[in-house]
Amino acid sequence: MRTEDVLATVATGLWCWDNAAGAVTLDAEGRRLLALPERAPLTESVIRARFHAVDWLEFRSLLALSAAEGTLGELRMRVVDDRGESLRTVRLRAKPARGGTDYLMVGTVEEIAEAMEGTSTARMPIVADWHRNREAFLLDAGRALAEAHSTSEVLRVAAGLSMPGFEPSGLAVFVGEAGRVRVIGHHGYAPGEADPFLDQPLESAYPAAEVIRTGRAVYLPSPDDYRRRFPEAYRKVAHFGRTSWAFLPLINAGRTIGAWMAGFGVPVAFTPDERSVLTTVARMLAQALGRASVTESERELSVGLQRSMLPTVQPDIPGMTVAARYVPTGGGLEVGGDWYDMIPLPNGKIALVIGDVQGHDVRAAGLMGQLRIALRAYASEGHHPDAVLSRASRFLAGINGTGDTGDEQRFATCLYIEVCPSSGLLVIARAGHPDPAIRLSDGTLLVRPTAGGLPLGIIPDTDYPTTRIVLEPGETMLVFTDGLIETGGHDLESGMARLRATVEGHPLDADGDLEKLADALVQAVHGPPSHYTTGPLIDRREDDIALLLLRRAVPAAALEGAVPGALPHPPRRTVMTIAQAEPERIAQARQQIRELMHDWPDPDQTDSAVLMVSEMVTNVLVHTDGDALLIAEISGERGTRCVRVDVADASDELPHRRHPGEMASSGRGLVLMELLAGAWGVDPRGEGKNIWFELYEAASGVEAQFEGVT
């Protein structure tokens, strides 16, 4: 007798479901049980019309669950006629002949006499509510796991999952490595209780080890099931008092990376719905752990890459201290093109370099590494700052991408500073980079305009004029990339205002703790971090930040008799050279005077000083052939301070007071100084002259200062 005839005798039919082809096959008995005509075409919609709607949803979940687990599934279903009236109740069994998403399921269908328990019309809303709760739970769990960026965050989310209708009292996540099964996270255990399971051989008779070996779930609905299948392991877990356990494989990219255990303090039958929820959570947990592992590997690679590219600053420069920070932007490998460097020079001086290669990707980091090495090589050969940048520009243009390779050309901004530790002289060459800023000894921050050229790599042969600045004792130089300024919606002006407020509001005593100031500058942009170091700090930011601080120490003799921790009151001073070929620097000179007098109580005097400086410098550029040297200084105690401005040039011709007519465009310089200055004068020198004026914070001292005016 044929198998089909035997099965038909006991009212059992055969069926096959090919998910890839969308085809359904039933034998004659199967068609009869499902009330299908003998030769009617079989499609998913035809089969679905023969089952109750709620039962059909459970049937599809059963197919997916059995295909994923490779296990036999069973379900009771109501068969209905064309009007939706119930005809009979059948038991469906299914097992995958082919797994995966394109599964092939085979099984049996048989009629059962008893009514399907729990399927009355009165209970249908409860079933629907359970499904809605399950879907809401899975959506919340998926969202929370997707937002977890590290293994610890994933495990914390997994420990807090509250499943609908059956909540685990104990959770554990296992991974298989090098023939061992290790616990990387657990919940619901007292300290020390999980120690026997933390590290076991992969071949051990333990449910998690079997799941990792086979890739199939293990469900243990009762202690008897656990004791029968894993007697040795059960003796170790019996005292926890749990009654049901589920061990599910964590599969990512087709590979079993571990196992997830959910232990329950109440009996759980592990119905298809419950297994479906557990399987879905395990799948999401595996994907989250896989993403976290990739993120952490990239982060470790980023740290190593940045550490290999960024130097450690020297803490022992005679008479000076240095601090540095680097904060890369977020995303991907979190590497970028910003860098800083500190290079010992053959002449005993030190070179400080800071720069920014265009872009925030691996190519930018690669170009940055090559450019940094080239700059270090040119500097070590003893070249002058302008020659170092010229050669670096030629080098970057040579290695840059061209149209033949398909890579876009990149440029880089750079600031190269040759530092003389003994004199504080700074020789600065600038290639399209933000100007340095100087924190004066009284806390005032001034941006020092410097001559500069195009960014590196745009034109191979470019000249880079240099600027000489003296860093006085107690002063601190700040050099930085634009990420410190133009972040958080700020432009250059508002970003500098934020920077100035941070610097001027930060106390810096005679000991000069630059590390705290460096932290404060980065925190002003990104908020309080867990830590900042001189090495690379990985964090998610809008733009890279590189920052270098250089402070010239106050000589010990100047501190004798001073209050401990306090600085003496040296003059507030700025120096600028305005060349004949750079008349645009007159505007920078005016801005320097305003910044120098930022806390001057009388705004009219500040305007007067700006006007007189503009007139004095313009006269030098118009009436002589040389450059103008501007020196501005504020001295004295607050309330009795004096601002003095000197403008020197190389011409021996002294200015003469004239009486210009109403339409004259010049000749008013000395008239303005006589009207606006508290005191002024012209001092001849061996070569050239010096024109000066003074303004006084206390009006009572003005008359006495007029004595000796030329």
XYZ file of C-alpha atoms in Angstrom:
710
model
C 0.000 0.000 0.000
C 1.260 3.481 -0.825
C 2.260 5.908 1.909
C -0.350 8.402 0.701
C -3.089 5.768 1.091
C -1.950 4.926 4.612
C -1.974 8.566 5.622
C -5.373 9.117 4.030
C -6.750 6.238 6.086
C -5.854 8.132 9.282
C -7.042 11.470 7.834
C -3.522 12.884 7.382
C -2.375 14.825 4.334
C 1.024 15.955 3.035
C 1.991 19.467 2.008
C 5.060 21.351 0.770
C 5.744 25.107 0.851
C 8.502 26.573 -1.377
C 9.022 30.149 -0.197
C 11.498 30.980 -2.972
C 9.132 29.962 -5.769
C 5.964 30.967 -3.924
C 4.532 27.498 -4.684
C 2.306 25.295 -2.469
C 1.773 21.569 -3.031
C -0.892 19.382 -1.336
C -1.834 15.763 -1.828
C -5.476 14.689 -2.239
C -6.099 14.223 1.496
C -4.537 17.598 2.258
C -6.848 19.276 -0.287
C -9.879 17.575 1.300
C -8.961 18.670 4.816
C -8.503 22.263 3.677
C -11.735 22.205 1.589
C -9.872 22.852 -1.660
C -11.176 21.621 -5.046
C -9.192 18.679 -6.438
C -7.677 20.552 -9.410
C -7.838 24.158 -8.203
C -4.558 26.107 -8.617
C -2.742 26.461 -5.319
C -1.370 29.878 -4.388
C -0.660 31.577 -1.084
C -3.853 33.644 -1.347
C -5.956 30.511 -1.990
C -4.472 28.747 1.047
C -4.834 31.862 3.215
C -8.569 32.062 2.392
C -9.073 28.642 3.982
C -7.678 29.598 7.415
C -8.890 31.921 10.125
C -7.064 35.279 9.861
C -5.514 35.090 13.344
C -4.409 31.488 12.755
C -2.826 32.472 9.423
C -0.574 35.049 11.127
C 0.583 32.387 13.579
C 1.164 29.969 10.696
C 3.492 32.414 8.901
C 5.384 33.004 12.147
C 5.701 29.230 12.561
C 7.196 28.840 9.076
C 9.786 31.576 9.650
C 10.672 30.279 13.117
C 11.062 26.644 12.027
C 13.190 27.707 9.048
C 15.429 29.827 11.273
C 15.847 27.166 13.971
C 15.774 24.077 11.772
C 13.280 22.499 14.132
C 9.899 20.789 13.869
C 6.972 23.163 14.405
C 3.381 22.359 15.251
C 0.223 24.463 15.219
C -3.529 24.025 15.484
C -5.550 25.964 12.896
C -9.212 26.535 12.045
C -10.321 25.741 8.504
C -13.166 27.983 7.249
C -15.438 27.956 4.209
C -16.072 30.732 1.688
C -18.371 32.528 4.147
C -15.849 32.348 7.034
C -17.748 29.645 8.907
C -15.582 27.138 10.746
C -15.459 23.679 9.116
C -12.924 21.780 11.189
C -9.754 22.099 13.265
C -6.517 20.660 11.915
C -3.020 20.157 13.273
C -0.221 21.344 11.000
C 3.343 20.131 11.405
C 6.263 21.651 9.527
C 9.998 21.047 9.215
C 12.453 22.773 6.872
C 13.963 20.763 4.059
C 15.928 23.872 3.138
C 16.689 26.724 5.526
C 17.390 30.413 5.081
C 15.032 33.083 3.801
C 14.249 30.992 0.674
C 13.157 28.064 2.787
C 11.432 24.863 1.657
C 9.028 23.440 4.261
C 7.445 19.997 4.254
C 4.861 18.677 6.691
C 1.603 16.997 7.496
C -1.950 18.156 8.114
C -4.438 16.063 10.112
C -7.908 16.594 11.453
C -8.440 16.641 15.209
C -11.777 16.033 16.881
C -11.497 18.372 19.876
C -12.123 22.101 19.496
C -9.101 24.324 19.328
C -8.519 25.500 22.871
C -8.491 29.230 23.408
C -9.756 30.180 19.947
C -13.305 31.258 20.735
C -14.542 34.548 19.425
C -14.393 35.956 22.921
C -10.628 35.377 23.125
C -9.702 36.783 19.716
C -9.247 40.397 20.925
C -6.831 39.132 23.594
C -4.773 37.373 20.923
C -4.766 40.540 18.833
C -3.631 42.592 21.840
C -0.785 40.161 22.491
C 0.383 40.539 18.899
C 0.254 44.322 19.153
C 2.232 44.240 22.396
C 4.788 41.933 20.822
C 5.222 44.189 17.814
C 5.603 47.263 20.029
C 8.184 45.454 22.164
C 10.203 44.348 19.131
C 10.164 47.860 17.681
C 11.400 49.344 20.961
C 14.039 46.638 21.371
C 15.262 47.091 17.810
C 15.502 50.853 18.208
C 17.401 50.580 21.496
C 19.846 48.000 20.152
C 20.409 50.016 16.971
C 21.422 53.038 19.064
C 23.974 51.038 21.117
C 27.507 51.776 19.862
C 29.612 49.543 22.103
C 29.477 46.016 23.481
C 28.785 47.314 26.975
C 25.863 49.414 25.709
C 24.410 46.415 23.823
C 24.623 44.254 26.936
C 23.023 46.984 29.048
C 20.103 47.222 26.596
C 19.740 43.433 26.515
C 19.594 43.295 30.315
C 16.770 45.829 30.372
C 14.486 44.108 27.853
C 11.000 43.464 29.257
C 9.293 40.907 27.030
C 5.485 40.834 26.696
C 3.935 38.195 28.932
C 7.146 36.378 29.878
C 10.002 38.320 31.395
C 13.345 36.561 32.007
C 14.778 36.614 35.507
C 18.288 35.857 34.277
C 20.168 36.715 31.075
C 23.620 35.897 29.778
C 25.530 36.447 26.541
C 28.206 33.930 25.533
C 30.851 34.114 22.804
C 32.971 31.348 21.361
C 36.679 32.105 20.998
C 39.682 29.837 20.534
C 37.828 26.689 21.585
C 36.339 28.316 24.701
C 32.909 29.635 25.621
C 33.094 32.856 27.610
C 30.412 34.975 29.250
C 30.780 38.636 28.206
C 27.726 39.903 30.069
C 25.046 38.684 32.427
C 22.081 39.975 34.429
C 20.091 38.584 37.332
C 22.975 36.979 39.181
C 24.491 37.959 42.524
C 28.233 38.681 42.595
C 30.177 35.466 42.069
C 27.139 33.332 41.151
C 27.989 33.270 37.440
C 31.665 32.355 37.975
C 31.264 28.621 37.111
C 29.981 29.551 33.644
C 32.323 32.416 32.747
C 34.847 30.288 30.862
C 34.230 26.725 29.636
C 35.541 24.439 26.880
C 33.555 24.602 23.654
C 33.107 20.802 23.788
C 31.547 20.882 27.270
C 28.078 19.457 27.885
C 26.493 22.839 28.441
C 23.521 24.283 26.496
C 25.342 27.455 25.396
C 28.297 25.413 24.119
C 25.970 23.141 22.136
C 24.179 26.129 20.628
C 27.480 27.672 19.496
C 28.661 24.331 18.071
C 25.451 23.533 16.181
C 23.956 26.959 15.507
C 20.544 25.694 16.694
C 18.430 26.881 19.599
C 17.906 24.797 22.729
C 14.602 25.180 24.595
C 14.239 23.664 28.055
C 10.638 24.228 29.245
C 11.114 22.455 32.596
C 13.835 21.437 35.034
C 13.236 17.809 34.006
C 14.117 18.687 30.407
C 17.304 20.396 31.577
C 18.233 17.509 33.880
C 17.626 14.895 31.182
C 19.640 16.616 28.432
C 22.438 18.249 30.473
C 22.704 16.463 33.837
C 26.141 17.808 34.783
C 25.259 21.392 33.917
C 21.892 21.193 35.693
C 23.550 20.405 39.013
C 25.315 23.782 38.757
C 22.146 25.766 37.966
C 19.498 23.996 40.067
C 20.023 26.268 43.078
C 18.980 29.365 41.049
C 15.358 28.134 41.233
C 14.489 28.830 37.601
C 11.975 26.644 35.782
C 12.521 27.326 32.054
C 15.494 28.213 29.869
C 16.029 29.270 26.274
C 19.476 29.218 24.640
C 19.492 30.847 21.206
C 22.312 31.230 18.672
C 23.655 34.693 17.906
C 24.174 34.605 14.164
C 25.732 37.530 12.300
C 26.586 37.475 8.591
C 25.849 33.744 8.483
C 28.288 32.915 11.299
C 27.417 31.859 14.847
C 29.284 34.336 17.042
C 27.803 33.283 20.373
C 24.699 32.344 22.315
C 22.064 34.178 24.329
C 20.497 32.614 27.412
C 17.147 33.695 28.870
C 16.192 31.999 32.135
C 12.654 32.244 33.570
C 11.420 31.945 37.131
C 7.972 30.823 35.938
C 7.135 27.938 33.578
C 7.284 28.883 29.890
C 5.969 26.466 27.257
C 7.891 28.205 24.464
C 4.958 28.374 22.107
C 5.648 29.408 18.516
C 4.787 32.998 19.401
C 7.160 33.014 22.360
C 9.932 31.345 20.377
C 9.376 33.815 17.569
C 9.910 36.739 19.953
C 13.046 35.170 21.432
C 14.453 34.352 17.991
C 13.849 37.898 16.747
C 15.508 39.401 19.818
C 18.493 37.062 19.396
C 18.836 38.081 15.757
C 18.771 41.796 16.654
C 21.178 41.209 19.535
C 23.628 39.426 17.232
C 23.508 42.248 14.706
C 24.027 44.849 17.428
C 27.015 42.942 18.839
C 28.455 42.626 15.351
C 28.127 46.367 14.743
C 29.631 47.135 18.141
C 32.561 44.818 17.438
C 33.243 46.562 14.114
C 32.958 49.992 15.747
C 35.333 49.047 18.538
C 37.812 47.544 16.068
C 37.703 50.728 13.987
C 38.131 52.790 17.119
C 41.174 50.762 18.169
C 42.594 51.148 14.665
C 41.908 54.900 14.802
C 43.730 55.250 18.099
C 46.724 53.343 16.770
C 46.770 55.318 13.529
C 46.543 58.675 15.251
C 49.156 57.739 17.837
C 51.527 56.779 15.045
C 50.991 60.140 13.347
C 50.947 62.529 16.295
C 54.064 63.232 18.340
C 54.496 63.651 22.056
C 55.364 67.252 22.872
C 58.561 67.975 24.777
C 57.832 69.111 28.323
C 61.384 70.297 29.013
C 62.026 73.262 26.693
C 64.250 75.618 28.711
C 62.147 78.507 29.973
C 58.974 77.350 28.190
C 56.125 74.875 28.557
C 53.972 73.294 25.842
C 50.543 71.626 25.844
C 48.723 69.991 22.938
C 45.334 68.468 22.182
C 43.917 66.548 19.243
C 40.208 65.680 18.867
C 39.247 63.938 15.590
C 35.835 64.243 14.020
C 33.295 61.434 14.315
C 32.189 58.826 11.794
C 33.968 55.981 10.014
C 37.499 55.445 11.251
C 37.338 58.840 12.955
C 40.588 60.018 11.431
C 41.169 63.306 9.680
C 43.706 65.707 8.315
C 44.483 67.926 11.328
C 47.868 67.531 12.990
C 50.488 69.216 15.116
C 54.204 68.616 15.484
C 57.195 69.733 17.512
C 60.597 69.518 15.822
C 64.057 70.091 17.354
C 66.130 72.199 14.931
C 69.872 71.975 14.226
C 70.463 75.511 15.572
C 69.108 74.585 19.009
C 65.705 76.169 18.413
C 62.313 74.441 18.291
C 59.785 74.393 15.444
C 56.084 74.194 16.236
C 53.865 73.114 13.344
C 50.097 72.896 13.107
C 48.072 72.187 9.985
C 44.889 70.907 8.417
C 44.642 68.797 5.262
C 41.347 69.232 3.437
C 38.845 66.484 4.296
C 37.947 64.166 7.191
C 38.668 60.754 5.716
C 41.420 58.191 5.426
C 42.895 59.910 2.359
C 43.190 63.157 4.329
C 44.889 61.258 7.149
C 47.275 59.621 4.683
C 48.242 62.919 3.064
C 48.625 64.448 6.513
C 51.065 61.712 7.516
C 53.178 62.194 4.396
C 53.127 65.986 4.671
C 54.091 65.892 8.335
C 57.095 63.689 7.554
C 58.149 66.017 4.705
C 57.889 69.106 6.916
C 59.923 67.416 9.621
C 62.603 66.491 7.081
C 62.834 70.022 5.626
C 62.941 71.570 9.093
C 65.627 69.162 10.272
C 67.795 70.247 7.336
C 67.899 73.725 8.870
C 65.832 75.629 6.302
C 64.258 78.992 7.188
C 60.490 78.880 7.916
C 59.528 80.350 4.527
C 61.703 77.801 2.713
C 60.199 74.938 4.729
C 56.671 75.871 3.646
C 57.699 76.473 0.029
C 59.230 73.021 -0.196
C 56.241 71.469 1.573
C 53.854 73.083 -0.914
C 55.856 71.690 -3.806
C 55.885 68.262 -2.149
C 52.102 68.201 -1.567
C 51.391 69.342 -5.125
C 53.589 66.490 -6.358
C 51.869 63.705 -4.415
C 48.358 65.132 -4.734
C 45.679 63.434 -6.795
C 45.332 64.265 -10.478
C 42.650 63.782 -13.043
C 44.399 60.611 -14.256
C 43.934 58.807 -10.937
C 40.433 60.055 -10.261
C 41.398 61.423 -6.821
C 40.555 65.018 -6.129
C 43.375 67.401 -5.367
C 43.682 68.317 -1.705
C 45.271 71.373 -0.158
C 46.477 71.960 3.382
C 46.718 74.976 5.633
C 49.752 75.227 7.870
C 51.399 77.451 10.475
C 55.149 76.993 10.992
C 56.772 78.736 13.966
C 60.476 78.786 14.733
C 60.881 79.344 18.485
C 63.979 80.684 20.224
C 63.571 79.555 23.866
C 66.171 81.981 25.244
C 64.828 85.205 23.696
C 61.187 84.276 23.074
C 61.540 85.282 19.402
C 58.964 83.636 17.140
C 59.531 83.576 13.375
C 56.204 82.652 11.793
C 55.383 81.495 8.267
C 51.707 80.980 7.449
C 50.012 79.081 4.601
C 46.319 79.966 4.663
C 45.997 79.019 8.336
C 44.290 80.996 11.136
C 46.597 83.543 12.773
C 48.136 82.752 16.158
C 46.695 84.331 19.299
C 48.691 85.606 22.271
C 47.430 85.534 25.828
C 49.170 88.437 27.500
C 50.424 88.179 31.048
C 47.329 89.982 32.391
C 44.986 87.504 30.652
C 44.057 89.585 27.590
C 43.887 87.595 24.347
C 45.134 89.253 21.149
C 45.074 87.747 17.674
C 48.431 88.565 16.086
C 48.052 89.196 12.350
C 50.871 87.570 10.397
C 51.960 87.683 6.789
C 51.027 84.601 4.808
C 50.622 82.844 1.491
C 48.313 80.353 -0.191
C 47.542 76.978 1.379
C 50.046 74.244 0.612
C 49.608 72.226 -2.563
C 47.705 74.799 -4.640
C 50.681 76.354 -6.465
C 53.963 74.421 -6.212
C 56.249 77.474 -6.131
C 54.758 79.909 -3.647
C 56.448 82.483 -1.442
C 55.639 82.600 2.252
C 56.677 85.850 3.957
C 57.575 85.619 7.622
C 56.518 87.609 10.675
C 58.653 88.087 13.787
C 56.971 88.247 17.204
C 58.549 88.255 20.647
C 56.764 86.152 23.237
C 57.295 88.056 26.469
C 57.691 86.335 29.869
C 54.291 85.286 31.204
C 52.672 85.277 27.759
C 51.095 82.240 26.094
C 50.749 81.607 22.373
C 47.744 79.659 21.061
C 47.750 78.066 17.597
C 44.835 75.928 16.457
C 42.894 74.580 13.501
C 39.531 76.011 12.507
C 37.641 73.198 14.274
C 38.269 74.993 17.569
C 36.499 78.092 16.256
C 33.997 77.212 13.534
C 32.119 74.487 15.420
C 28.646 74.484 16.909
C 27.202 76.984 14.434
C 29.908 79.607 14.976
C 31.639 81.604 12.280
C 35.150 83.035 12.558
C 34.049 86.130 14.484
C 31.696 84.493 16.982
C 34.039 81.531 17.396
C 36.907 83.852 18.284
C 34.652 85.615 20.775
C 33.962 82.268 22.442
C 37.673 81.474 22.439
C 38.544 84.874 23.929
C 35.936 84.497 26.679
C 37.343 81.092 27.613
C 40.968 82.221 27.666
C 40.387 85.479 29.506
C 38.084 83.791 32.021
C 40.564 81.042 32.832
C 43.039 81.772 35.644
C 46.665 81.188 34.716
C 49.054 81.803 37.563
C 52.818 82.045 37.599
C 53.108 78.265 37.450
C 51.388 78.347 34.069
C 49.304 75.154 34.116
C 48.695 74.879 30.384
C 47.039 71.459 30.624
C 44.012 72.918 32.414
C 43.785 75.751 29.901
C 43.952 73.264 27.003
C 41.138 71.230 28.571
C 39.059 74.361 29.085
C 39.444 75.369 25.424
C 38.244 71.999 24.138
C 35.433 71.821 26.706
C 34.192 75.238 25.589
C 33.490 73.671 22.190
C 32.335 70.158 23.108
C 31.363 70.195 26.767
C 33.014 68.313 29.656
C 34.723 65.091 28.501
C 35.732 62.092 30.541
C 39.353 62.889 29.780
C 41.543 64.692 27.285
C 45.102 63.668 26.635
C 48.014 64.827 24.550
C 47.427 61.762 22.436
C 44.407 61.197 20.205
C 40.992 61.475 21.815
C 38.211 59.681 19.992
C 34.888 61.433 20.160
C 32.091 62.339 17.786
C 32.632 65.924 16.601
C 31.720 68.210 13.719
C 35.326 68.921 12.770
C 38.818 67.916 13.782
C 40.590 70.013 16.392
C 44.322 70.416 16.798
C 45.604 72.803 19.466
C 49.082 73.852 20.611
C 49.861 76.130 23.556
C 53.322 77.622 24.184
C 54.027 79.610 27.337
C 57.160 81.547 28.177
C 57.919 81.305 31.869
C 58.376 84.348 34.107
C 62.000 84.545 35.354
C 62.425 83.590 38.982
C 63.920 87.003 39.768
C 60.713 88.718 38.630
C 58.694 86.618 41.049
C 60.720 87.480 44.138
C 58.507 89.227 46.656
C 55.354 88.508 44.650
C 52.282 86.915 46.196
C 52.576 83.094 45.788
C 50.719 81.892 42.705
C 50.237 85.426 41.349
C 51.949 87.202 38.498
C 53.456 90.671 38.709
C 51.826 93.392 36.607
C 53.958 93.746 33.474
C 52.790 96.029 30.666
C 50.202 94.818 28.199
C 52.030 95.091 24.899
C 51.652 94.392 21.197
C 54.049 94.898 18.295
C 53.290 94.990 14.564
C 55.198 95.759 11.370
C 53.197 97.291 8.507
C 55.089 96.991 5.242
C 54.785 99.349 2.291
C 53.339 96.504 0.229
C 50.703 95.676 2.851
C 48.467 98.730 3.351
C 45.609 96.371 4.253
C 47.367 95.740 7.574
C 46.378 99.241 8.687
C 42.935 97.782 9.453
C 44.618 95.016 11.433
C 46.568 97.646 13.396
C 43.329 99.408 14.305
C 41.830 96.107 15.449
C 44.927 95.393 17.553
C 44.508 98.687 19.401
C 40.835 97.945 20.080
C 41.665 94.483 21.418
C 44.505 95.883 23.525
C 42.137 98.461 25.065
C 39.183 96.068 25.393
C 38.679 96.953 29.088
C 39.467 100.689 28.810
C 36.705 102.535 30.676
C 36.361 105.475 28.272
C 35.185 104.346 24.782
C 35.890 107.846 23.403
C 39.549 107.472 24.295
C 39.596 104.065 22.605
C 38.148 105.612 19.430
C 40.701 108.404 19.651
C 43.563 105.927 19.936
C 42.314 103.975 16.915
C 42.000 107.156 14.864
C 45.482 108.412 15.786
C 47.091 105.028 15.038
C 45.424 104.947 11.637
C 46.688 108.481 10.890
C 50.244 107.787 12.098
C 50.683 104.531 10.167
C 49.120 105.956 7.013
C 51.517 108.927 7.110
C 54.491 106.560 7.231
C 53.275 104.566 4.236
C 52.390 107.697 2.222
C 55.283 110.024 3.028
C 58.214 107.578 3.397
C 59.644 104.634 1.493
C 59.983 102.329 4.490
C 57.863 100.177 6.750
C 56.090 101.241 9.946
C 56.856 99.592 13.279
C 53.932 99.857 15.694
C 54.427 99.288 19.428
C 51.427 99.725 21.746
C 51.624 99.261 25.494
C 49.356 99.649 28.524
C 51.123 100.001 31.865
C 50.272 100.835 35.452
C 47.656 99.769 37.975
C 43.982 99.698 37.009
C 42.498 103.169 37.462
C 45.789 104.951 36.781
C 46.877 103.158 33.612
C 48.565 104.739 30.619
C 48.364 103.574 27.009
C 51.347 104.559 24.884
C 51.626 103.977 21.143
C 54.890 104.379 19.193
C 55.127 104.323 15.412
C 58.706 104.264 14.115
C 60.025 104.513 10.569
C 63.412 104.868 8.844
C 62.883 108.396 7.452
C 64.785 111.319 9.008
C 62.209 113.862 7.835
C 60.234 115.145 10.810
C 56.533 115.897 10.515
C 55.439 119.550 10.421
C 52.211 120.989 11.606
C 50.155 122.455 8.788
C 46.869 124.300 8.486
C 44.918 122.404 5.822
C 41.911 123.960 4.194
C 38.438 122.536 4.436
C 38.835 120.526 1.224
C 42.319 119.147 1.985
C 42.705 115.354 2.152
C 45.823 115.377 4.363
C 47.752 117.507 6.827
C 45.564 116.855 9.855
C 47.700 114.228 11.625
C 49.474 116.460 14.170
C 46.331 118.556 14.647
C 44.407 115.401 15.637
C 47.119 114.294 18.041
C 47.218 117.708 19.685
C 43.449 117.588 20.165
C 43.018 113.944 21.193
C 46.202 112.782 22.917
C 46.968 113.235 26.561
C 50.598 113.683 25.466
C 52.421 113.204 22.187
C 55.781 113.829 20.627
C 58.306 113.096 17.898
C 61.698 111.631 18.856
C 64.492 111.701 16.246
C 66.712 108.621 16.162
C 70.057 107.780 14.582
C 68.229 106.372 11.590
C 64.657 107.539 11.351
C 62.214 108.822 13.923
C 59.566 107.723 16.398
C 56.138 109.383 16.751
C 54.258 108.620 19.941
C 51.182 109.519 21.948
C 49.815 108.666 25.371
C 46.311 108.469 26.865
C 45.632 108.314 30.617
C 42.978 106.435 32.480
C 43.098 109.019 35.314
C 42.531 112.575 34.046
C 44.339 114.048 37.091
C 47.718 113.103 35.665
C 47.296 114.667 32.251
C 48.665 118.154 32.861
C 51.848 116.940 34.478
C 52.549 114.678 31.503
C 52.570 117.568 29.018
C 55.944 118.717 30.252
C 58.663 117.913 27.763
C 56.348 117.497 24.755
C 58.202 118.325 21.572
